[in-house]
Short mmCIF file of C-alpha atoms and ligand atoms in Angstrom, two decimals:
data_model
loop_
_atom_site.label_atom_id
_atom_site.label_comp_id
_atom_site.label_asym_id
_atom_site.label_seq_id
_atom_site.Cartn_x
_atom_site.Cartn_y
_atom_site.Cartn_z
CA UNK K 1 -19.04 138.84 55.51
CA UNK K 2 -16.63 136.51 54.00
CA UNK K 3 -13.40 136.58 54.87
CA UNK K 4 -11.34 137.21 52.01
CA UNK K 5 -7.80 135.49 53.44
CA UNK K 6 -9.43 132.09 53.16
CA UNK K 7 -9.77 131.70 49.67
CA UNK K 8 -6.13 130.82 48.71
CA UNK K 9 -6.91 127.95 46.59
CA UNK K 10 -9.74 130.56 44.75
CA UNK K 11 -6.78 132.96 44.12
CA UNK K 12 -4.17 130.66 42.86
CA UNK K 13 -7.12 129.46 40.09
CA UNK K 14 -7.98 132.70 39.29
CA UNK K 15 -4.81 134.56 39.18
CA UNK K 16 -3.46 135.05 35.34
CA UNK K 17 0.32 135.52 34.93
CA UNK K 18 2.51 137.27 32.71
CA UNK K 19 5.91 136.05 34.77
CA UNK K 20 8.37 137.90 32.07
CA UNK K 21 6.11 140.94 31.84
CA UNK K 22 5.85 140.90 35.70
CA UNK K 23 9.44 140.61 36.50
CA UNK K 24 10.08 143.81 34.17
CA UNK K 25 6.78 145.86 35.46
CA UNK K 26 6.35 145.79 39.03
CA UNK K 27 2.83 147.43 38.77
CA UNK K 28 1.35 144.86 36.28
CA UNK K 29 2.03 141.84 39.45
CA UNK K 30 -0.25 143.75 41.73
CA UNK K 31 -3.06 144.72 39.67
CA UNK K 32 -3.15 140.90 38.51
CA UNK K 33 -3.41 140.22 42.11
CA UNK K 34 -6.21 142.55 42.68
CA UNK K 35 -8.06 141.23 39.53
CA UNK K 36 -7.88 137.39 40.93
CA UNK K 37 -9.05 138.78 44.61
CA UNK K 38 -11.86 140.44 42.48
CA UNK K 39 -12.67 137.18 40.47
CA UNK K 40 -12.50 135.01 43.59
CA UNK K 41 -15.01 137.45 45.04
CA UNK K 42 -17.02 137.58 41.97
CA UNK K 43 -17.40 133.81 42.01
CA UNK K 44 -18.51 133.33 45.81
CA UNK K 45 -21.12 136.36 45.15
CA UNK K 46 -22.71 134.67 42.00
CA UNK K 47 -22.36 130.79 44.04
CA UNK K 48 -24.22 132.55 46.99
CA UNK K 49 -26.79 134.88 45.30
CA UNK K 50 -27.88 132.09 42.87
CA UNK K 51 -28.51 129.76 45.98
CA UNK K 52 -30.20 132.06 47.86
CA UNK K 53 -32.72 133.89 44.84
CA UNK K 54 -32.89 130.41 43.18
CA UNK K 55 -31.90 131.99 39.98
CA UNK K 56 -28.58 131.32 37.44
CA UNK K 57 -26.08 133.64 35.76
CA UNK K 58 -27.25 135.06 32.68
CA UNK K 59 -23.63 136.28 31.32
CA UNK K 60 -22.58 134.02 29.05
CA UNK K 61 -19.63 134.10 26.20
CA UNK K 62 -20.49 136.64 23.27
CA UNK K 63 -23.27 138.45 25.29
CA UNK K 64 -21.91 142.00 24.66
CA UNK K 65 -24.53 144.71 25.78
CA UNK K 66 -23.06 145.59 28.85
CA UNK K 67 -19.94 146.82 27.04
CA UNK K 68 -21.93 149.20 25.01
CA UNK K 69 -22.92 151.07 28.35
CA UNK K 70 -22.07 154.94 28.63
CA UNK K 71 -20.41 154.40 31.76
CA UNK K 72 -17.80 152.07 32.79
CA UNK K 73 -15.37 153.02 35.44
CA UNK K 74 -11.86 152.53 34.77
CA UNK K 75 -9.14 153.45 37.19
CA UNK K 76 -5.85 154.99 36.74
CA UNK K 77 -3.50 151.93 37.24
CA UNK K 78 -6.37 149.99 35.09
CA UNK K 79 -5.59 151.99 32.61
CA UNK K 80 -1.93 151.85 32.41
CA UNK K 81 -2.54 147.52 32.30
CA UNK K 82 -5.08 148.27 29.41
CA UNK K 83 -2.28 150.42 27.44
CA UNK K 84 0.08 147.64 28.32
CA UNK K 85 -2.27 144.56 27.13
CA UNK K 86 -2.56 146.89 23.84
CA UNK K 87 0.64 147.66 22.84
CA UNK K 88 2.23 144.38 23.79
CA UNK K 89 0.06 141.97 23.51
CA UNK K 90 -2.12 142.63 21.09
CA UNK K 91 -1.14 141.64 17.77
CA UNK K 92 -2.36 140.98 13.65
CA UNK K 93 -5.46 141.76 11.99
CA UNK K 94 -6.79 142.24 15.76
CA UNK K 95 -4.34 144.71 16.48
CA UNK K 96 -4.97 146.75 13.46
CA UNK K 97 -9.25 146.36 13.94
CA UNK K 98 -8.21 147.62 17.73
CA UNK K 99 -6.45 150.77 16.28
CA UNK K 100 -9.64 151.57 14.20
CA UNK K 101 -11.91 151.06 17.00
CA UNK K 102 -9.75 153.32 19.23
CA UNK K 103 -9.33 156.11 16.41
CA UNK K 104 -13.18 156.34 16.11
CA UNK K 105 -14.30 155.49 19.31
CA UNK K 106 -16.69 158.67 20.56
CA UNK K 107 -19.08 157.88 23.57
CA UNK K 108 -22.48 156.00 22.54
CA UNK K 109 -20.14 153.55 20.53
CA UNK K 110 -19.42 150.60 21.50
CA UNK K 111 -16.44 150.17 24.01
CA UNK K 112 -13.79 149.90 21.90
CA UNK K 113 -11.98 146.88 23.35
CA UNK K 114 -15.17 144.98 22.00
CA UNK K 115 -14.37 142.66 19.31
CA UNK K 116 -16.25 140.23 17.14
CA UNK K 117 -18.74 139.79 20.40
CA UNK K 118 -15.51 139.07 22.74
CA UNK K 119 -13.37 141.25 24.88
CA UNK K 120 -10.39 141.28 23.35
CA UNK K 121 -8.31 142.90 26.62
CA UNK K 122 -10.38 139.83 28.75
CA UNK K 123 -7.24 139.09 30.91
CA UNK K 124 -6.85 142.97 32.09
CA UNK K 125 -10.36 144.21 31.87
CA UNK K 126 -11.05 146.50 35.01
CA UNK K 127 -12.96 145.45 37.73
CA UNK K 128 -16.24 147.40 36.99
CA UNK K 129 -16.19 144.57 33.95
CA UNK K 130 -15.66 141.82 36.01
CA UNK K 131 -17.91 142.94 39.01
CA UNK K 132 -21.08 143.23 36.43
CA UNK K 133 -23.18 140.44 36.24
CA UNK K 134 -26.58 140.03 35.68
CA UNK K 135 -28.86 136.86 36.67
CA UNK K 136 -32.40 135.24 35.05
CA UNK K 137 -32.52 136.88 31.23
CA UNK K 138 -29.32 138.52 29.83
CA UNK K 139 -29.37 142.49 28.95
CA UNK K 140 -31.50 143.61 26.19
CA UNK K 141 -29.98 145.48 23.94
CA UNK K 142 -29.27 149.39 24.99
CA UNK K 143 -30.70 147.95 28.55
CA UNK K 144 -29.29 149.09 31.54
CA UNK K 145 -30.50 146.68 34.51
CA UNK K 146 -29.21 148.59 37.24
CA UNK K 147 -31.97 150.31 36.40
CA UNK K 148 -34.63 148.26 35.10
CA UNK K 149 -33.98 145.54 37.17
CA UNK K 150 -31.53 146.65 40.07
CA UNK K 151 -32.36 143.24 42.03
CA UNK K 152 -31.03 140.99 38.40
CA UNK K 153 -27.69 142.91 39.09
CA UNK K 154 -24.79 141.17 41.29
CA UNK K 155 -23.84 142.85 44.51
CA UNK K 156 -20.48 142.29 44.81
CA UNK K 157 -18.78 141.23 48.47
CA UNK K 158 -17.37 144.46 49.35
CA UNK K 159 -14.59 142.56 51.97
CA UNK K 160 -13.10 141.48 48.28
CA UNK K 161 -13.05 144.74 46.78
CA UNK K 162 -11.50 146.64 49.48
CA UNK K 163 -8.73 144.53 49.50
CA UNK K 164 -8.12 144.13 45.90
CA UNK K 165 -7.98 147.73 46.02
CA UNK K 166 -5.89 147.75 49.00
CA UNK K 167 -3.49 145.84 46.96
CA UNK K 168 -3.28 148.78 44.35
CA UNK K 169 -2.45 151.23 46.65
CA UNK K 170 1.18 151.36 46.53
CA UNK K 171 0.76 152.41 42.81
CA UNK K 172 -0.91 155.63 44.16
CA UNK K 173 1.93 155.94 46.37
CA UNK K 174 -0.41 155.40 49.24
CA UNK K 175 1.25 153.76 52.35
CA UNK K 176 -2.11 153.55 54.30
CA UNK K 177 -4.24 150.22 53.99
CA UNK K 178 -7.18 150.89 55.90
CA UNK K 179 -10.72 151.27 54.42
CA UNK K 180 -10.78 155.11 54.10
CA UNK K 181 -7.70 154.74 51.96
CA UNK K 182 -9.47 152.61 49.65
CA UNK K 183 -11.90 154.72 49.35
CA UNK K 184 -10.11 157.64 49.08
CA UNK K 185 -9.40 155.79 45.54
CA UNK K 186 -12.40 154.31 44.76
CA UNK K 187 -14.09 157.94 45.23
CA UNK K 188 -11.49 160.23 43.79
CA UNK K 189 -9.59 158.76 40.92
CA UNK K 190 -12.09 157.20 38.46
CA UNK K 191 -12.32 157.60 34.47
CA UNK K 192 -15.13 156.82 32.57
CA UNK K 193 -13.67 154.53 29.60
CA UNK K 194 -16.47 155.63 27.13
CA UNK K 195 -15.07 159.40 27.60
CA UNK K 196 -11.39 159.12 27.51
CA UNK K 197 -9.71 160.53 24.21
CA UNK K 198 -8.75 156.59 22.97
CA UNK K 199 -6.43 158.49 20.11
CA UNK K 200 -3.78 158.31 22.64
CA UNK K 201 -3.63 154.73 22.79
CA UNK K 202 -3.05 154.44 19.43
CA UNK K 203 0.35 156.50 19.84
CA UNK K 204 1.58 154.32 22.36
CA UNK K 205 0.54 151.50 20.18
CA UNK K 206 2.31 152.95 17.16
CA UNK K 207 5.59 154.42 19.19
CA UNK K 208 5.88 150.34 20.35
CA UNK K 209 5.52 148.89 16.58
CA UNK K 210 8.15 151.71 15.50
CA UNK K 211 10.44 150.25 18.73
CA UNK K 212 9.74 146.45 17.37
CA UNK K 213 9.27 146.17 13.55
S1 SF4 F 1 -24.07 141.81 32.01
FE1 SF4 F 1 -25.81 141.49 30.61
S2 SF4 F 1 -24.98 141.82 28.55
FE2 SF4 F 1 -23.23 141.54 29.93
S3 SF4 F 1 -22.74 139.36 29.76
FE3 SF4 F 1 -24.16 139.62 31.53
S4 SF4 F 1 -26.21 139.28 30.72
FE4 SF4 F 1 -24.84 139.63 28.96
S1 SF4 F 2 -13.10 146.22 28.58
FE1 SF4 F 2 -13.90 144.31 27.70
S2 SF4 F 2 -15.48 143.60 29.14
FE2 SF4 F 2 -15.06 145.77 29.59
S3 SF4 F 2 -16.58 146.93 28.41
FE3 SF4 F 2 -14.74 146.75 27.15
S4 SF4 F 2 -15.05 144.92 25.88
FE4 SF4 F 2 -16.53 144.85 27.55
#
């Protein structure tokens, strides 16, 4: 298993910062952290998997079907960054297509961070978004290869999971880092972002543009 401390370099490339948003939101700093241990993880899973099957990355830049999947797992502190990214960074024509897409998002759509073929919350999207990639042919559409090709899927490097979601845990008011914590987490507070009642977003989103006109 790799060992997840000896990728500093990895981190500091992957790690996206928001310093003035950081300094005000203590939470935001440590799920940023946890997404760059989950990219750095991401990237030594696709280096090694594609060396050893002898195949390459199929997810490329406006490939989109995996965001029309019925389930993607969101969890609770991924959330709150996602209503953050939305009501504060998100902002012109994009923010008012966002609104629609929130107001009639029901589950079979589309999910409704998807814009114009592009993730338009790319530098908080959770880790189930980051952790899926596929190798040889990209999805067809409505295909789900975990199913129809479980072996085309990437298996992420659990070591880099656990302790990106290690480094959560004090947003769950968990002072336990061991492995059963983690998955304490992992098991018990998911959210499936195709079923959540999006409507609500668009308050917070509103409440902020009456707070900044
Ligand atoms: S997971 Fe599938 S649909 Fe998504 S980017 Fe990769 S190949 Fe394209
Ligand atoms: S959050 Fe972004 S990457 Fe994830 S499903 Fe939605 S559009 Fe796709």
């Amino acid at each position: 298993m790799d060992d997840p401390e000896n990728t500093d370099t990895d981190f500091a490339r992957a790690r996206v910062s928001f310093p003035g948003e950081e300094a005000r939101l203590p939470w935001l700093a440590m799920l940023l952290d946890a997404y760059a241990i989950v990219d750095t993880g991401v990237a030594i899973a696709i280096k090694e998997q594609e060396e050893e099957r002898g195949v390459k990355l199929a997810c490329r830049k406006g490939c989109e079907a995996c965001c029309t999947q019925s389930d993607i797992p969101v969890y609770p502190l991924e959330l709150v960054g996602l209503y953050w990214f939305a009501a504060e960074k998100i902002s012109g024509p994009e923010r008012d297509t966002l609104k629609q897409n929130l107001i009639f998002h029901t589950k079979g759509r589309p999910c409704p961070f998807l814009m114009e073929c592009a993730c338009s919350v790319h530098a908080i999207r959770p880790v189930s978004c980051r952790q899926f990639n596929v190798f040889g042919e990209p999805c067809a559409p409505g295909e789900d290869p975990f199913f129809t090709r479980r072996d085309d899927v990437l298996t992420p490097v659990k070591a880099y999971t656990n302790r990106a979601f290690s480094v959560m845990l004090p947003f769950y008011d968990v002072k336990e880092t061991t492995d059963e914590a983690v998955d304490r987490i992992i098991n018990g507070e998911v959210i499936n972002l195709q079923s959540f009642d999006w409507k609500k977003l668009v308050r917070t989103m509103e409440g902020y543009d009456s707070r900044n006109p």
